[in-house]
Each structure stands twice: as C-alpha cells, then as structure tokens.
PDB file of C-alpha atoms in Angstrom:
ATOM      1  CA  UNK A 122      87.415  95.136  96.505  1.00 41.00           C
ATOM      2  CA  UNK A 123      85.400  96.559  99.641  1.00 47.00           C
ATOM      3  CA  UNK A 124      87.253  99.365 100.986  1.00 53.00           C
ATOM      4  CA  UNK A 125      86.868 100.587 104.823  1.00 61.00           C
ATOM      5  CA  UNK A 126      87.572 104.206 106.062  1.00 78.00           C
ATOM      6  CA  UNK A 127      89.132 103.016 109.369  1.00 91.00           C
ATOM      7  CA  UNK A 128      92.215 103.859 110.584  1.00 92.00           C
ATOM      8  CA  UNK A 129      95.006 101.455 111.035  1.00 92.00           C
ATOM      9  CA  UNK A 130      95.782 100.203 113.870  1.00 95.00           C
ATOM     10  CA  UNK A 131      92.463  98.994 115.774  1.00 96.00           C
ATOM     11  CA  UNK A 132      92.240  97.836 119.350  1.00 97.00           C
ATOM     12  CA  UNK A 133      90.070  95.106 120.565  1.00 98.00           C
ATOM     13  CA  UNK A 134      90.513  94.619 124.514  1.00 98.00           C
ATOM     14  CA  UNK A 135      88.549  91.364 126.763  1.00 98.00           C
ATOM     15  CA  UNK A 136      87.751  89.203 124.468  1.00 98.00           C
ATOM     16  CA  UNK A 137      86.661  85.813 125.886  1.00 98.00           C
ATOM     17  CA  UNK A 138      89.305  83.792 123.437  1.00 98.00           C
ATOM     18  CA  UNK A 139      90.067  80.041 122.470  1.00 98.00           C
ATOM     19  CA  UNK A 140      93.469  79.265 120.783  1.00 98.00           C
ATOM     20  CA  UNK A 141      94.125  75.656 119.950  1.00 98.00           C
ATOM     21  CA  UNK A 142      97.204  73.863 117.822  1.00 98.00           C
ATOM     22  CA  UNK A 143      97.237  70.611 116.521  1.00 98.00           C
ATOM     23  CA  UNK A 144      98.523  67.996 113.702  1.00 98.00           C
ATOM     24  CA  UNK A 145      96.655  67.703 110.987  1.00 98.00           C
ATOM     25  CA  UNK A 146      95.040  64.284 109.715  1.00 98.00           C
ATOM     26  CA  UNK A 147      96.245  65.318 106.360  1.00 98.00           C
ATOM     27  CA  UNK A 148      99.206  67.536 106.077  1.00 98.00           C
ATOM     28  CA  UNK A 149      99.659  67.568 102.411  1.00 98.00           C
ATOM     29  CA  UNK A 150      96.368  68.335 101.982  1.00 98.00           C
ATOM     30  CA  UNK A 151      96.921  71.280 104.912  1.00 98.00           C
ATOM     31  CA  UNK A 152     100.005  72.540 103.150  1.00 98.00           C
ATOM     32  CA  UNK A 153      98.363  72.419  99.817  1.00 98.00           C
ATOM     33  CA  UNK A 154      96.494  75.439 101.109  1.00 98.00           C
ATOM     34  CA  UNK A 155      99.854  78.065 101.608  1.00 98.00           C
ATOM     35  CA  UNK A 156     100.440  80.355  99.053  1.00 96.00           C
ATOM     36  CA  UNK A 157     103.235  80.151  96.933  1.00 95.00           C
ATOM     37  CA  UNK A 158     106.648  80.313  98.399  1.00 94.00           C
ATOM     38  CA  UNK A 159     105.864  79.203 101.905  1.00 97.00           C
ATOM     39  CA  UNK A 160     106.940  76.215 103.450  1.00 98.00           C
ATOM     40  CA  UNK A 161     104.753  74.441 106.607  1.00 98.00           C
ATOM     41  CA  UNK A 162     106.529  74.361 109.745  1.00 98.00           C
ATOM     42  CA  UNK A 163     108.357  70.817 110.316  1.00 97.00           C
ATOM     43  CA  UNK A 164     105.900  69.339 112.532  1.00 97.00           C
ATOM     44  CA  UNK A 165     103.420  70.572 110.296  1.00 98.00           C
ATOM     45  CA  UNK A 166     100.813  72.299 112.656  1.00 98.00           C
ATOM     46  CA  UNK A 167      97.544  73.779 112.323  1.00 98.00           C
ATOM     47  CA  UNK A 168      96.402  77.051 114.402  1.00 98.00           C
ATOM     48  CA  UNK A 169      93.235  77.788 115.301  1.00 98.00           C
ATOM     49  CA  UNK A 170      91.909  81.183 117.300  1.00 98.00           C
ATOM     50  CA  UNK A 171      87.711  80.977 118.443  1.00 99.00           C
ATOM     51  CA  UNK A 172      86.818  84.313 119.915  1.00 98.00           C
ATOM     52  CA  UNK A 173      84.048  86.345 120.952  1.00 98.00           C
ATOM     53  CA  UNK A 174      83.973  90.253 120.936  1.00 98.00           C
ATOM     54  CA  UNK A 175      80.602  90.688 123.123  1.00 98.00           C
ATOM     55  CA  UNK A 176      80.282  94.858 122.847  1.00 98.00           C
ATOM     56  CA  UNK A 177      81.486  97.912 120.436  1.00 98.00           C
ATOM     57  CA  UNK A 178      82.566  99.476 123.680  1.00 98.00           C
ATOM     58  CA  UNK A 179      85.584  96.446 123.381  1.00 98.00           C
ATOM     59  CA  UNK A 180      86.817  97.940 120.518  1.00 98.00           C
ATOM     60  CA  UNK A 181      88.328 101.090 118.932  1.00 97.00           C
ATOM     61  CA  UNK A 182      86.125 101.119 115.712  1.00 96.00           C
ATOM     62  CA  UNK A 183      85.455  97.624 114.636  1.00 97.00           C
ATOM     63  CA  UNK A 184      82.390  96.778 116.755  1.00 98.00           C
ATOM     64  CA  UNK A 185      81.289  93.939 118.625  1.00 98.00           C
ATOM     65  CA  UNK A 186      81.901  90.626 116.415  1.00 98.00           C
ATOM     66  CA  UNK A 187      82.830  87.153 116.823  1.00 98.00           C
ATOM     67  CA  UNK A 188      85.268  85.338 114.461  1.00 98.00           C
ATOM     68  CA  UNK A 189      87.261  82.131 114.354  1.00 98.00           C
ATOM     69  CA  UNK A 190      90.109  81.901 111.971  1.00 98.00           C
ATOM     70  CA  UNK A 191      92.803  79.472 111.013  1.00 98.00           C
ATOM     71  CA  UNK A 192      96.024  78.260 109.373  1.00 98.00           C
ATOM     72  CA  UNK A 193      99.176  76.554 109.180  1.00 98.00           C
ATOM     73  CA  UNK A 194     102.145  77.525 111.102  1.00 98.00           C
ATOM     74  CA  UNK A 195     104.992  78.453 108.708  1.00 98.00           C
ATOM     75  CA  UNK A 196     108.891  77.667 108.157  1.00 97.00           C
ATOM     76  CA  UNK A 197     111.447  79.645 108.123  1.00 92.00           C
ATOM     77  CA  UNK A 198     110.552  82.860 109.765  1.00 93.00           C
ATOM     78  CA  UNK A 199     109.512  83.502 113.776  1.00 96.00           C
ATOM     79  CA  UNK A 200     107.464  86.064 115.615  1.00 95.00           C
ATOM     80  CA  UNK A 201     109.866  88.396 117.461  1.00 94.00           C
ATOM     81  CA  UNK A 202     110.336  86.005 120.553  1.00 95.00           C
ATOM     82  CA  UNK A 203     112.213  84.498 117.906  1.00 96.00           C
ATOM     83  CA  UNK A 204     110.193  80.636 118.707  1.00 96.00           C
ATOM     84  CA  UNK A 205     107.215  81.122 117.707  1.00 97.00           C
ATOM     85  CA  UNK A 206     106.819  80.201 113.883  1.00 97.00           C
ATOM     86  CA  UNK A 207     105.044  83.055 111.537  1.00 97.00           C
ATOM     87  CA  UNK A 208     101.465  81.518 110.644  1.00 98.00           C
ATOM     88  CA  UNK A 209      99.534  81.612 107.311  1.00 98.00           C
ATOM     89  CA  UNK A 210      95.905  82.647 106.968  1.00 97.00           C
ATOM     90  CA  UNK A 211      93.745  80.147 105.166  1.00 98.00           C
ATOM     91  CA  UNK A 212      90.241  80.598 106.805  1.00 98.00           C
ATOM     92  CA  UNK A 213      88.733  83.322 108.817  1.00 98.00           C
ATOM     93  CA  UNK A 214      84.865  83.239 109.488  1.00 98.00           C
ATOM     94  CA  UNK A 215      83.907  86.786 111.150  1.00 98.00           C
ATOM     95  CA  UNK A 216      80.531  87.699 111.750  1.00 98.00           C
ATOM     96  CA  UNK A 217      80.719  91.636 110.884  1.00 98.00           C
ATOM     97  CA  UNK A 218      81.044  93.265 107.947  1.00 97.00           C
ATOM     98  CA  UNK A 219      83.237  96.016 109.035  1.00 96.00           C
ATOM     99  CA  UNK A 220      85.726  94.359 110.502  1.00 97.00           C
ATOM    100  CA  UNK A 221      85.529  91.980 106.705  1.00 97.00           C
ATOM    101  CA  UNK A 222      86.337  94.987 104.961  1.00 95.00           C
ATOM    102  CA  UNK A 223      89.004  96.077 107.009  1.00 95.00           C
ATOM    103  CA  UNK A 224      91.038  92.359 106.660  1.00 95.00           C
ATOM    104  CA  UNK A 225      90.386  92.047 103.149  1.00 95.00           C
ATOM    105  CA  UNK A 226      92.311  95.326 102.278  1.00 92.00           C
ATOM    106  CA  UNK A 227      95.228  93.653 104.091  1.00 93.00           C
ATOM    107  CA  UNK A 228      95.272  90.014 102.568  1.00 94.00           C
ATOM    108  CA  UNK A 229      93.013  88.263 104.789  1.00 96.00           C
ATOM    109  CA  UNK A 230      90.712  85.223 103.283  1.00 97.00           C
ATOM    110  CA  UNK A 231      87.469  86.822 105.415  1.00 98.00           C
ATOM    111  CA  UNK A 232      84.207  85.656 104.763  1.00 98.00           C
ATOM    112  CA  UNK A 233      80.880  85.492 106.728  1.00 98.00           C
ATOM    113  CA  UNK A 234      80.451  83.331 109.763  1.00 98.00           C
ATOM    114  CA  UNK A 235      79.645  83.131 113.674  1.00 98.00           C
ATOM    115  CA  UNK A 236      81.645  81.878 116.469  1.00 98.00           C
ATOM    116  CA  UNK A 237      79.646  81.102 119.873  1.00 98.00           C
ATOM    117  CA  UNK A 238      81.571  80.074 122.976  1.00 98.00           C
ATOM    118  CA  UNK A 239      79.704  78.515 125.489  1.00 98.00           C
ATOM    119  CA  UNK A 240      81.257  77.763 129.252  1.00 98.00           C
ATOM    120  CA  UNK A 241      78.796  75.634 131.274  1.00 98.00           C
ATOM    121  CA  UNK A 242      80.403  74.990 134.575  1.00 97.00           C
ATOM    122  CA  UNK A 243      83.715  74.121 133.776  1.00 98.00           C
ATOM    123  CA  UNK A 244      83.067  72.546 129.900  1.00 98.00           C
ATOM    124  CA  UNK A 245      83.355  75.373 127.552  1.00 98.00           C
ATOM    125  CA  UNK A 246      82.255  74.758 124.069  1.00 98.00           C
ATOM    126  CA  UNK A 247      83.135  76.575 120.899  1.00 98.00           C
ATOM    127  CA  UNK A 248      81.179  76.524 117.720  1.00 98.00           C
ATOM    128  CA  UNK A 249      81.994  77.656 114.213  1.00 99.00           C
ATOM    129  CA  UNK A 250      78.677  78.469 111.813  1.00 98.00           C
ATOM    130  CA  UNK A 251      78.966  79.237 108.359  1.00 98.00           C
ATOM    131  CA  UNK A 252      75.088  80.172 106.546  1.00 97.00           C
ATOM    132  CA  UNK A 253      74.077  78.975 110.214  1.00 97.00           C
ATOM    133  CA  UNK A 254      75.270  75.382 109.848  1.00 98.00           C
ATOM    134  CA  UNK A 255      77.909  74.336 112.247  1.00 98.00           C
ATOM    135  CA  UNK A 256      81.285  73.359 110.309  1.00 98.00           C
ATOM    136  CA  UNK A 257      83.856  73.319 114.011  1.00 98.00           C
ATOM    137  CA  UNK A 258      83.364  72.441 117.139  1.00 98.00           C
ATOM    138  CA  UNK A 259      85.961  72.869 119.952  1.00 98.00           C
ATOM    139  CA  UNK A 260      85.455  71.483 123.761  1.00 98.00           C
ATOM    140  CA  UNK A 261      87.563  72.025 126.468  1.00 98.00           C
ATOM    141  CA  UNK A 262      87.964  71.537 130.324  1.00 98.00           C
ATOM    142  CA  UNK A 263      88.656  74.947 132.132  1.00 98.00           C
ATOM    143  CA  UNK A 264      89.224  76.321 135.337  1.00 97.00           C
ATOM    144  CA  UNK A 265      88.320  79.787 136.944  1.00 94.00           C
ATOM    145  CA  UNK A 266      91.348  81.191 138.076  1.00 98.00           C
ATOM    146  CA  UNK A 267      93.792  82.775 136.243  1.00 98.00           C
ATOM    147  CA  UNK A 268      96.954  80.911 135.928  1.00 97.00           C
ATOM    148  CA  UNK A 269      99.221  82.998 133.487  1.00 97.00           C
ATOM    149  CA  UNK A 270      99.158  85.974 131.873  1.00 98.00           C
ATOM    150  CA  UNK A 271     100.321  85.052 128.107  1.00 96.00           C
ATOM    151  CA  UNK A 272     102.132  88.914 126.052  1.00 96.00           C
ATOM    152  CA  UNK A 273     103.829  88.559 123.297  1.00 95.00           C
ATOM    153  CA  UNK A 274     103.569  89.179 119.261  1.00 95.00           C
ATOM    154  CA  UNK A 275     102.220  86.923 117.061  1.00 96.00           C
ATOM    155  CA  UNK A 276     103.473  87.089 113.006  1.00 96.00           C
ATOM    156  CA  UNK A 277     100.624  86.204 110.694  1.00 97.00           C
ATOM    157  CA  UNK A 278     101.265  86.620 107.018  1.00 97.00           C
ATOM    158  CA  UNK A 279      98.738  87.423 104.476  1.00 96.00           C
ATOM    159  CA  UNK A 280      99.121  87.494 100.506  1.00 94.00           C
ATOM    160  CA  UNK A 281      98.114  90.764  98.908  1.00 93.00           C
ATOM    161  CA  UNK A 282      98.025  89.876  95.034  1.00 91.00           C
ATOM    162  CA  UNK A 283     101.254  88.218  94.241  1.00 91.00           C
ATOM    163  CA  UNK A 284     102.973  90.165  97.297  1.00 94.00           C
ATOM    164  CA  UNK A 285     103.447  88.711 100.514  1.00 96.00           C
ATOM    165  CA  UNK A 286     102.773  90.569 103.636  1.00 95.00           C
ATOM    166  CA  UNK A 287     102.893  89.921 106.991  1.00 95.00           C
ATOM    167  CA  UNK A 288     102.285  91.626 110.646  1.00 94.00           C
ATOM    168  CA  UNK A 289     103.323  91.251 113.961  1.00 95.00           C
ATOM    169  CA  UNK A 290      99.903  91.329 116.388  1.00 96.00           C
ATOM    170  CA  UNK A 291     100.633  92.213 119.809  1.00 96.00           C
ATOM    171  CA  UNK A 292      98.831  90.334 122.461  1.00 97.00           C
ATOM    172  CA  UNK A 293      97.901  90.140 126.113  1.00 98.00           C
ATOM    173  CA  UNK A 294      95.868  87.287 127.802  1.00 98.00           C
ATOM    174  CA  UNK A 295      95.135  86.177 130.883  1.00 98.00           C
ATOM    175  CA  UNK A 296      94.904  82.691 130.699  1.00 98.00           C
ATOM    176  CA  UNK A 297      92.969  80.209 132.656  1.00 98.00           C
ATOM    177  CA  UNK A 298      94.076  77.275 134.632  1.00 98.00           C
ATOM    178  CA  UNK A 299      93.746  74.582 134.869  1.00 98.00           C
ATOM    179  CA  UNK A 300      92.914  73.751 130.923  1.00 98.00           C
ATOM    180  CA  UNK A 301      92.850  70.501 129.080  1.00 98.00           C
ATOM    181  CA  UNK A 302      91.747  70.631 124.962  1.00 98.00           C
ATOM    182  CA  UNK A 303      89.306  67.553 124.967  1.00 98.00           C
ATOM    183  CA  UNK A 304      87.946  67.292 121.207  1.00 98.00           C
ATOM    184  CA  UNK A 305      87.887  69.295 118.256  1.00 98.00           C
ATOM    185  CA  UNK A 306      85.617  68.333 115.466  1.00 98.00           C
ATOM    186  CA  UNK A 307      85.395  68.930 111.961  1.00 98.00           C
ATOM    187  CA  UNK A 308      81.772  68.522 111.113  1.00 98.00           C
ATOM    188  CA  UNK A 309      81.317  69.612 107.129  1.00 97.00           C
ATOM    189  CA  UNK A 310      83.349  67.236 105.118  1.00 97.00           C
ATOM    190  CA  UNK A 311      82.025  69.509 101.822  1.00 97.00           C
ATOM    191  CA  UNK A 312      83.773  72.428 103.402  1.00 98.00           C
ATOM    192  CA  UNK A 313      87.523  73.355 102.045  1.00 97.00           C
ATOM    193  CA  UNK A 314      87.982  73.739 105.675  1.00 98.00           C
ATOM    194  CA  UNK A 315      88.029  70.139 106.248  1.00 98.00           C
ATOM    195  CA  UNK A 316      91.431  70.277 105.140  1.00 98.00           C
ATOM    196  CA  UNK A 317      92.577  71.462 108.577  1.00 98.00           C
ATOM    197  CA  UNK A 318      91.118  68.672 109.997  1.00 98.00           C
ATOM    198  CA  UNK A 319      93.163  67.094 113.172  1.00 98.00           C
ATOM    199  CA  UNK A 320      94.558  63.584 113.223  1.00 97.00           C
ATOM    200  CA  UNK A 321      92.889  61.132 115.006  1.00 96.00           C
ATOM    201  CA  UNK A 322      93.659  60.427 117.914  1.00 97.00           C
ATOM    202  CA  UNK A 323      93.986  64.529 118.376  1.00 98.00           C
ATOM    203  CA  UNK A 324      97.911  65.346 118.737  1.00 98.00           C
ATOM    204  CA  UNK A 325      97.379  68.721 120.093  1.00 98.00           C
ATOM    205  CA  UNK A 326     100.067  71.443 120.625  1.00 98.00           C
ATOM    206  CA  UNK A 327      99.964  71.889 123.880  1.00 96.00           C
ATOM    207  CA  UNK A 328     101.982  75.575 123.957  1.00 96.00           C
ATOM    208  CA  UNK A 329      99.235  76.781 122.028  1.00 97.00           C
ATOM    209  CA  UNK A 330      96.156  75.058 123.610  1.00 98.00           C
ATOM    210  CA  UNK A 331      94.694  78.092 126.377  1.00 98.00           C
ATOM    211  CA  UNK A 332      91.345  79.509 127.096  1.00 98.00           C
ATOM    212  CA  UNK A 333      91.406  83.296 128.063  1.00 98.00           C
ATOM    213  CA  UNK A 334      88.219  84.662 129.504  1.00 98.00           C
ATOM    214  CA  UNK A 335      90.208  88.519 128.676  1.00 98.00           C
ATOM    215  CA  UNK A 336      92.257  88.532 125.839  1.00 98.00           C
ATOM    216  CA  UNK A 337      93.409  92.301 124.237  1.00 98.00           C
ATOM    217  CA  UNK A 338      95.212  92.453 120.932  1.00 98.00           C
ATOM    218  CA  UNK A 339      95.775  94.906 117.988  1.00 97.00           C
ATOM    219  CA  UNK A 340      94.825  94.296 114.304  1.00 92.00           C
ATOM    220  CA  UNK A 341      98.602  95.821 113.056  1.00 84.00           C
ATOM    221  CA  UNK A 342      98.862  98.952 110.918  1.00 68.00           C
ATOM    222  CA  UNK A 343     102.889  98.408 110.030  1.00 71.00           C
ATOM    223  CA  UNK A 344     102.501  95.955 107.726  1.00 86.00           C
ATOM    224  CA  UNK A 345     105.493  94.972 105.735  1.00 91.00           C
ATOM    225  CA  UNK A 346     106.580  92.801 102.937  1.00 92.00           C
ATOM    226  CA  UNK A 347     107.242  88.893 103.825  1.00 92.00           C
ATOM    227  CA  UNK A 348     110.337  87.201 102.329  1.00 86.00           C
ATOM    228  CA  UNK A 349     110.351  83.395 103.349  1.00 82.00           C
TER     229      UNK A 349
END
C-alpha cells in the first residue's frame, strides 16, 4: 500500500464546496456497493461532496487539490447531532497524490480524478473527470450572499481490510442563499459509478443540497472501529 509521512489530523480551510443528496434510480444496485454488514439508510440516499482546494496555503500539509467523492448514507448509526445518518465511501476522485496516499491508509476507495467548479453569474457548474473524460456533472442556481453558516460533524465510515472504521469530520460552511440543485448528470454509463445514478425525475435531499463558496473541515486523526 502507499504510505504517507503526514501527520494526522490535516486542516483544509475555504474551500469553494458543493454537497448534494439524492435518491438513487437504482437503489439495489446503490446498496450493492456497501461493504459487508452495513445497511442503506431507509430512504435509501446517495451523498455527493464536489470541492475545490485552489492553494497549498488552504491547507496544513495536503496541498492544493480538488476532489469529488461519494456514497450511500447508512442505517443504524448517526453523526453526533444524533440525525444525521453515518455515510459509506464508495467513490472518491482526488486530483493529488498526497492527499491519495493519506486516505488510502485510512480505508478510503481514492483514485485519480479532477473536480472543476465553475460559477458564471449565478449558474455554477460542477464537473467530475476521470483520465480527462467527464463522468458527473452537477448544476445549480446560487446566490451571493451568505445565508447560513452550516458546523457540525459528519460520520463517514471506511473499511480497512475486514475492519470497519469510521470518523467523525468536523465542519464549518458558510452557505449561500438563495440555492436551488437544478440537474445532476451521470454521463459514463461504463463507469461503476453509474450506480449512484439519481432517479429521474431528480428527488433531491434538500437538507443536504448547499453551495459554500468557504467551507473548512478536518480529515480526522481519531479514528475508531465501526459496529453497525
């Protein structure tokens, strides 16, 4: 396995972020994807996170990088807020090397890809590239002000040979309003990816539909075992 030498926990701070939720078109073939042991949530949602880190000076070690990663929202376990559900990783497309390394020690399915977001006027545009061919694409309606300020913890659970593990990943954004989630497009049907796909018409989850030009989050270093 690649190893990194950095220190656990790193700090990324202002990164211009796109979360989005939804139901899947498929959700056997979304759960099919979970490890062994976990359950999907009862609505069976998808999560989706398309960010942008534009300079090293954003970051504690990892570097400037982009990423967009994914899953499916799990049963049976919360974040501490105690409502919102613990969520699997299944994809996560990151553009840097480094920061590869450093997820792979801990579980994570990282592999190479670029995330661009785009904000022309108020239409901001997020695309997903794996080997430079475009495999997501995410548009949205945004304002410029800044309607909330969204802090919490969010649970994500990784599997670590046959071990479970998971992590709570503090978060602060400041979140833009207004925002509407107009499409989201799955555009490599060869890709495993396509799994993920949304239903059509999209059924979005709206609680977890936000742009946030300045998002700042730690990658955790307390990792502990996950029991479902």
């Amino acid at each position: 396995m690649t190893t990194t030498s950095l220190a656990a926990p790193q700090l990324v701070i202002n990164s211009r972020m796109l979360y989005s939720s939804w139901i899947p078109a498929d959700p056997h073939a979304a759960a099919a994807l979970l490890a062994p042991g976990l359950r999907p949530a009862a609505n069976r949602a998808v999560y989706m996170n398309q960010y942008v880190v534009d300079s090293a000076e954003q970051t504690s070690s990892f570097g400037a990088y982009s990423l967009t990663y994914l899953g499916v929202d799990l049963a049976g376990r919360t974040a501490p807020d105690g409502v919102t559900p613990a969520r699997f990783f299944t994809h996560y497309f990151n553009s840097s090397g480094t920061v590869r390394a450093y997820v792979l020690e801990r579980g994570v399915p990282a592999s190479q890809g670029t995330t661009a977001l785009e904000l022309t006027g108020n239409e901001l545009v997020a695309t997903t590239r794996v080997d430079g061919v475009p495999i997501i694409r995410t548009v949205a309606r945004v304002g410029s002000a800044i309607g909330s300020v969204a802090r919490g913890h969010l649970l994500y659970v990784t599997r670590v040979g046959k071990r479970l593990m998971a992590g709570n990943y503090p978060y602060v954004g400041e979140v833009v309003s207004p925002f509407e989630l107009m499409s989201l497009e799955f555009l490599a049907k060869d890709h495993p990816v396509y799994a993920l796909r949304p239903a059509n018409p999209l059924r979005r989850v709206e609680a977890w539909c936000w742009y946030a030009p300045r998002d700042s989050f730690v990658y955790p270093g307390g990792e502990y075992e996950y029991e479902p």
